[in-house]
Amino acid sequence: MKLLASYLSGAWSAGSGSRIALVNPATEAGLAEVHDGGHDLAAAVGHARAAGLAELGRLSFAERGALLAGLAKAVHGAREELIALAVGNGGNTRSDAKFDIDGGALTLSHYAELGAKLGAARLLGDGEPIQVGRTARMAGQHVWARRSGVAVHINAFNFPGWGLCEKLASALLAGMPVIAKPATATALVAHRLVELFAPLLPAGALQLLVGPAGGLLDVLGSGDVVAFTGGGATARTLRAHPAIIERGVRLNVEADSLNAAVLAPDVDLASETFALFLVDVVRDMTQKTGQKCTAIRRVLVPDDRLGDVADALRERLARFVVGDPAHDGVTMGPLATAQQHRDVRAQIARLAGETEAIWGGTGEVEPVGVPARTGFFVGPVVRATRAPMTCAALHAHEIFGPVMTLGSYAGDAKFAAEFVARGDGCLVSAAYSDDRDWVTRFARSAAPWTGRLYLGSSKMASQSPGPGTALPSLVHGGPGRAGGGEELGGERGLHLYMQRCALEGDASVLKALIGA
Ligand code: NAP
């Protein structure tokens, strides 16, 4: 079986120790193995700080942007191969795989264009000069300067392509070298991407660690950054690590999220807004088998619409064919890992104790294209609660699978915002309405509880990507349970990898420093 190697200190090396298997989650067939250690991680960090930092420091934003454009082109060139890897190793349908791979290429291209716009600058200006002396001669100017260390990117299993590319794009454009650590279970896509990217980048700019992180954080120091995407429990372990609490390593966390969607009382069942709501909810339940950090988990609809919404969901979900995504006609694949399968089944059982079945019972399914009792399958599940504000199983645990819970309300915008807030901090939440007064009341109260607020309406329906799509131009991250981190958002995405510094001095010197 193929043994995946890490790319560290300028060479591919398989490491040593016990072997961990990567499997096809539909068939459970082994695909590859990785060793669980045996790498000189201090040397890899040293290589990034010496070679990578120096090489990237010689380049302007425009030149680094040109490198990103080359990476985007490489993704396009290997698109079919990457899609096949995602179908085999991630349980993705072809459409799921395209979402991951094309999303990665789009994000690289976005940051390539930003690099071209930022041009020859070395420091990024932040706001206007401020007079701090008696005359305008004595000035202050905030600037962003790249951090002097390595960016460690720890990613979740669900987006091995996009996850690697989105973090890489911001860090490289800011000028920081990267060590990428994909989730082990689905590392094949990330591994292939680094095989493609490494020859296109300066020495030390990109390294790859496959397998467990081991002692990687132990060798980090104050100039370094860790950008983590994954579960809240792992995030808690990282937050308590001495690198973070004692040595001042900057940590960005993207974690669990109980994203909500609310249907406002003005929405007619025959309207475009309702159609958009339905498409978004069903897409989020089933795309990537519900394993999207941005997926809608909690839905609130007006009391008098509950029955109709439940019927519409039943009608849509009945069309889904669950099975091995390598088979024609399959529209939803398995969960990505055996652990995910156990977790999701246990969490559905807990939710079922407090809710009623609307569709899919507790996820039992007979998958197409695989022998009985093979693969990590669960069918789409819709549950309903009569107590949307107090249902503990609904607001306390993210079920990272094709599961959604419906509740109903009288239509009050503030109540709807409070429902969003019960998630304790979301990556994204959505409201569907054509009533501007209702939307205003809702948005003012809900905005502090969510990193992104998607306002679905008839006017934008035809061009909406849906709330589940993280865009490179808008920030991705959320407060509270969602981790409190922030990525992307155009130029804002660079700031994680840069230090804001308040320059104070002669106004003309400050002006020259930012190239104004
Ligand atoms: P996970 O188990 O927390 O793993 C995430 C990453 O952390 C993996 O690369 C994992 O490596 C690594 N890791 C685990 N323990 C570590 C440690 N002690 N030190 C350093 N790294 C460690 O999460 P997952 O199961 O892959 O992903 C599912 C979760 O991620 C869900 O809860 C979901 O909400 C969340 N998620 C959030 C976002 C977002 O943008 N907010 C996006 C996607 C997913 P190994 O694979 O080698 O164990």
CSV table of N, CA, C and O in Angstrom, one decimal, residues 348-412:
chain,number,residue,atom,x,y,z
A,348,ILE,N,-27.2,11.6,17.1
A,348,ILE,CA,-28.6,11.5,16.6
A,348,ILE,C,-29.4,10.8,17.6
A,348,ILE,O,-30.5,11.3,17.9
A,349,ALA,N,-28.9,9.8,18.3
A,349,ALA,CA,-29.7,9.1,19.3
A,349,ALA,C,-30.0,10.0,20.4
A,349,ALA,O,-31.1,10.0,21.0
A,350,ARG,N,-29.0,10.8,20.8
A,350,ARG,CA,-29.3,11.8,21.9
A,350,ARG,C,-30.3,12.8,21.5
A,350,ARG,O,-31.3,13.1,22.2
A,351,LEU,N,-30.2,13.3,20.3
A,351,LEU,CA,-31.2,14.3,19.7
A,351,LEU,C,-32.6,13.7,19.7
A,351,LEU,O,-33.6,14.3,20.0
A,352,ALA,N,-32.6,12.4,19.3
A,352,ALA,CA,-33.9,11.7,19.1
A,352,ALA,C,-34.7,11.6,20.4
A,352,ALA,O,-35.9,11.6,20.5
A,353,GLY,N,-33.9,11.6,21.6
A,353,GLY,CA,-34.6,11.5,22.9
A,353,GLY,C,-35.3,12.8,23.2
A,353,GLY,O,-36.2,12.8,24.1
A,354,GLU,N,-35.0,13.9,22.5
A,354,GLU,CA,-35.7,15.2,22.8
A,354,GLU,C,-36.5,15.7,21.7
A,354,GLU,O,-37.1,16.8,21.8
A,355,THR,N,-36.6,15.0,20.6
A,355,THR,CA,-37.2,15.5,19.4
A,355,THR,C,-38.1,14.5,18.7
A,355,THR,O,-38.0,13.3,19.0
A,356,GLU,N,-38.9,14.9,17.7
A,356,GLU,CA,-39.7,14.0,16.9
A,356,GLU,C,-39.2,13.8,15.5
A,356,GLU,O,-38.5,14.7,15.0
A,357,ALA,N,-39.4,12.6,15.0
A,357,ALA,CA,-38.9,12.4,13.6
A,357,ALA,C,-39.7,13.1,12.6
A,357,ALA,O,-41.0,13.0,12.6
A,358,ILE,N,-39.1,13.7,11.6
A,358,ILE,CA,-39.8,14.3,10.5
A,358,ILE,C,-39.3,13.5,9.2
A,358,ILE,O,-40.2,13.2,8.3
A,359,TRP,N,-38.1,13.2,9.1
A,359,TRP,CA,-37.6,12.5,8.0
A,359,TRP,C,-36.3,11.7,8.4
A,359,TRP,O,-35.5,12.2,9.1
A,360,GLY,N,-36.2,10.5,7.9
A,360,GLY,CA,-35.0,9.7,8.1
A,360,GLY,C,-34.7,9.0,9.4
A,360,GLY,O,-33.7,8.5,9.6
A,361,GLY,N,-35.7,9.1,10.3
A,361,GLY,CA,-35.6,8.4,11.6
A,361,GLY,C,-34.4,8.8,12.4
A,361,GLY,O,-34.1,9.9,12.7
A,362,THR,N,-33.5,7.8,12.6
A,362,THR,CA,-32.2,8.1,13.2
A,362,THR,C,-31.0,7.8,12.3
A,362,THR,O,-29.9,7.5,12.7
A,363,GLY,N,-31.3,7.9,11.0
A,363,GLY,CA,-30.2,7.9,10.0
A,363,GLY,C,-30.0,6.5,9.4
A,363,GLY,O,-29.0,6.3,8.6
A,364,GLU,N,-30.9,5.5,9.7
A,364,GLU,CA,-30.7,4.2,9.1
A,364,GLU,C,-30.8,4.3,7.6
A,364,GLU,O,-31.7,5.0,7.1
A,365,VAL,N,-30.0,3.6,6.8
A,365,VAL,CA,-30.0,3.7,5.4
A,365,VAL,C,-29.4,2.5,4.7
A,365,VAL,O,-28.6,1.8,5.4
A,366,GLU,N,-29.9,2.1,3.5
A,366,GLU,CA,-29.3,1.0,2.8
A,366,GLU,C,-28.6,1.6,1.6
A,366,GLU,O,-29.1,1.9,0.6
A,367,PRO,N,-27.3,1.8,1.8
A,367,PRO,CA,-26.5,2.4,0.8
A,367,PRO,C,-26.4,1.6,-0.5
A,367,PRO,O,-26.4,0.4,-0.5
A,368,VAL,N,-26.3,2.4,-1.6
A,368,VAL,CA,-26.2,1.8,-3.0
A,368,VAL,C,-24.7,1.5,-3.3
A,368,VAL,O,-23.9,2.3,-3.0
A,369,GLY,N,-24.5,0.4,-3.9
A,369,GLY,CA,-23.1,0.1,-4.4
A,369,GLY,C,-22.1,-0.4,-3.5
A,369,GLY,O,-20.9,-0.5,-3.9
A,370,VAL,N,-22.5,-0.8,-2.3
A,370,VAL,CA,-21.6,-1.4,-1.3
A,370,VAL,C,-22.2,-2.6,-0.7
A,370,VAL,O,-23.5,-2.6,-0.5
A,371,PRO,N,-21.5,-3.6,-0.3
A,371,PRO,CA,-22.1,-4.8,0.4
A,371,PRO,C,-22.7,-4.3,1.7
A,371,PRO,O,-22.3,-3.3,2.3
A,372,ALA,N,-23.6,-5.1,2.2
A,372,ALA,CA,-24.3,-4.8,3.5
A,372,ALA,C,-23.3,-4.6,4.6
A,372,ALA,O,-22.3,-5.2,4.7
A,373,ARG,N,-23.6,-3.6,5.5
A,373,ARG,CA,-22.8,-3.3,6.7
A,373,ARG,C,-21.4,-2.9,6.4
A,373,ARG,O,-20.5,-3.1,7.1
A,374,THR,N,-21.2,-2.3,5.2
A,374,THR,CA,-19.9,-1.7,4.8
A,374,THR,C,-20.0,-0.2,4.7
A,374,THR,O,-21.1,0.3,4.2
A,375,GLY,N,-19.0,0.5,5.1
A,375,GLY,CA,-19.0,1.9,4.9
A,375,GLY,C,-19.6,2.7,6.0
A,375,GLY,O,-20.3,2.1,6.9
A,376,PHE,N,-19.3,4.0,6.1
A,376,PHE,CA,-19.7,4.8,7.2
A,376,PHE,C,-20.9,5.7,6.9
A,376,PHE,O,-20.8,6.9,6.9
A,377,PHE,N,-22.0,5.0,6.6
A,377,PHE,CA,-23.2,5.7,6.0
A,377,PHE,C,-24.2,6.1,7.1
A,377,PHE,O,-24.4,5.4,8.1
A,378,VAL,N,-24.8,7.2,6.8
A,378,VAL,CA,-26.0,7.7,7.6
A,378,VAL,C,-26.8,8.4,6.6
A,378,VAL,O,-26.3,9.2,5.8
A,379,GLY,N,-28.1,8.2,6.7
A,379,GLY,CA,-29.0,8.9,5.8
A,379,GLY,C,-29.4,10.3,6.3
A,379,GLY,O,-29.1,10.6,7.5
A,380,PRO,N,-30.0,11.2,5.5
A,380,PRO,CA,-30.4,12.5,5.9
A,380,PRO,C,-31.4,12.4,7.0
A,380,PRO,O,-32.4,11.6,6.9
A,381,VAL,N,-31.3,13.2,8.0
A,381,VAL,CA,-32.3,13.2,9.2
A,381,VAL,C,-32.8,14.6,9.5
A,381,VAL,O,-32.0,15.5,9.7
A,382,VAL,N,-34.1,14.7,9.5
A,382,VAL,CA,-34.8,15.9,10.0
A,382,VAL,C,-35.5,15.6,11.3
A,382,VAL,O,-36.3,14.6,11.3
A,383,ARG,N,-35.3,16.3,12.3
A,383,ARG,CA,-36.0,16.2,13.6
A,383,ARG,C,-36.8,17.5,13.8
A,383,ARG,O,-36.5,18.5,13.2
A,384,ALA,N,-37.8,17.4,14.7
A,384,ALA,CA,-38.5,18.6,15.1
A,384,ALA,C,-38.6,18.7,16.6
A,384,ALA,O,-38.8,17.7,17.3
A,385,THR,N,-38.6,20.0,17.1
A,385,THR,CA,-38.7,20.2,18.5
A,385,THR,C,-39.9,21.1,18.8
A,385,THR,O,-40.1,22.1,18.0
A,386,ARG,N,-40.6,20.9,19.9
A,386,ARG,CA,-41.7,21.8,20.2
A,386,ARG,C,-41.2,22.9,21.1
A,386,ARG,O,-41.9,23.8,21.5
A,387,ALA,N,-39.9,22.8,21.5
A,387,ALA,CA,-39.3,23.8,22.5
A,387,ALA,C,-38.0,24.3,21.9
A,387,ALA,O,-37.0,24.0,22.4
A,388,PRO,N,-38.1,25.1,20.8
A,388,PRO,CA,-36.9,25.5,20.1
A,388,PRO,C,-35.9,26.3,21.0
A,388,PRO,O,-34.7,26.2,20.7
A,389,MET,N,-36.3,27.0,22.0
A,389,MET,CA,-35.4,27.7,22.8
A,389,MET,C,-34.7,26.9,23.9
A,389,MET,O,-33.6,27.2,24.4
A,390,THR,N,-35.4,25.8,24.3
A,390,THR,CA,-34.9,25.1,25.5
A,390,THR,C,-34.5,23.6,25.2
A,390,THR,O,-34.0,22.9,26.1
A,391,CYS,N,-34.5,23.2,24.0
A,391,CYS,CA,-34.1,21.9,23.6
A,391,CYS,C,-32.6,21.8,23.7
A,391,CYS,O,-31.9,22.2,22.9
A,392,ALA,N,-32.1,21.1,24.8
A,392,ALA,CA,-30.7,21.1,25.1
A,392,ALA,C,-29.9,20.4,24.0
A,392,ALA,O,-28.8,20.9,23.6
A,393,ALA,N,-30.4,19.3,23.5
A,393,ALA,CA,-29.7,18.5,22.5
A,393,ALA,C,-29.5,19.3,21.2
A,393,ALA,O,-28.5,19.1,20.5
A,394,LEU,N,-30.4,20.3,21.0
A,394,LEU,CA,-30.3,21.1,19.8
A,394,LEU,C,-29.2,22.1,19.9
A,394,LEU,O,-28.5,22.4,18.9
A,395,HIS,N,-29.1,22.8,21.0
A,395,HIS,CA,-28.2,23.9,21.1
A,395,HIS,C,-26.9,23.6,21.8
A,395,HIS,O,-26.0,24.4,21.8
A,396,ALA,N,-26.8,22.4,22.3
A,396,ALA,CA,-25.5,22.1,23.0
A,396,ALA,C,-24.5,21.3,22.2
A,396,ALA,O,-23.3,21.4,22.5
A,397,HIS,N,-24.9,20.6,21.2
A,397,HIS,CA,-23.9,19.8,20.5
A,397,HIS,C,-24.0,19.9,18.9
A,397,HIS,O,-25.1,19.8,18.4
A,398,GLU,N,-22.9,20.2,18.3
A,398,GLU,CA,-22.9,20.2,16.8
A,398,GLU,C,-22.9,18.7,16.4
A,398,GLU,O,-22.0,17.9,16.7
A,399,ILE,N,-23.9,18.3,15.5
A,399,ILE,CA,-23.8,17.0,14.9
A,399,ILE,C,-23.2,17.2,13.5
A,399,ILE,O,-23.9,17.8,12.6
A,400,PHE,N,-22.0,16.7,13.3
A,400,PHE,CA,-21.3,17.0,12.1
A,400,PHE,C,-21.6,16.0,11.0
A,400,PHE,O,-20.8,15.2,10.6
A,401,GLY,N,-22.9,16.0,10.6
A,401,GLY,CA,-23.4,15.1,9.6
A,401,GLY,C,-24.7,15.7,9.0
A,401,GLY,O,-25.1,16.8,9.2
A,402,PRO,N,-25.4,14.8,8.2
A,402,PRO,CA,-26.6,15.3,7.5
A,402,PRO,C,-27.9,15.4,8.3
A,402,PRO,O,-28.9,14.7,8.1
A,403,VAL,N,-27.8,16.2,9.4
A,403,VAL,CA,-28.8,16.2,10.4
A,403,VAL,C,-29.3,17.7,10.7
A,403,VAL,O,-28.4,18.6,10.8
A,404,MET,N,-30.6,17.9,10.7
A,404,MET,CA,-31.1,19.3,10.9
A,404,MET,C,-32.3,19.2,11.8
A,404,MET,O,-33.1,18.2,11.7
A,405,THR,N,-32.5,20.2,12.6
A,405,THR,CA,-33.7,20.2,13.5
A,405,THR,C,-34.5,21.4,13.3
A,405,THR,O,-34.0,22.5,13.2
A,406,LEU,N,-35.8,21.2,13.2
A,406,LEU,CA,-36.8,22.2,13.0
A,406,LEU,C,-37.5,22.7,14.2
A,406,LEU,O,-37.9,21.8,15.1
A,407,GLY,N,-37.7,24.0,14.4
A,407,GLY,CA,-38.6,24.5,15.5
A,407,GLY,C,-39.5,25.5,14.9
A,407,GLY,O,-39.2,26.0,13.8
A,408,SER,N,-40.5,26.0,15.7
A,408,SER,CA,-41.3,27.0,15.2
A,408,SER,C,-41.5,28.1,16.2
A,408,SER,O,-41.2,28.0,17.4
A,409,TYR,N,-42.0,29.3,15.7
A,409,TYR,CA,-42.1,30.5,16.5
A,409,TYR,C,-43.2,31.4,16.0
A,409,TYR,O,-43.7,31.1,14.9
A,410,ALA,N,-43.6,32.4,16.7
A,410,ALA,CA,-44.7,33.3,16.4
A,410,ALA,C,-44.3,34.3,15.3
A,410,ALA,O,-45.2,34.9,14.7
A,411,GLY,N,-43.0,34.5,15.0
A,411,GLY,CA,-42.6,35.4,13.9
A,411,GLY,C,-41.9,36.6,14.4
A,411,GLY,O,-41.4,37.4,13.6
A,412,ASP,N,-41.6,36.7,15.7
A,412,ASP,CA,-41.0,37.9,16.2
A,412,ASP,C,-39.5,37.9,15.9
A,412,ASP,O,-38.8,36.9,16.1
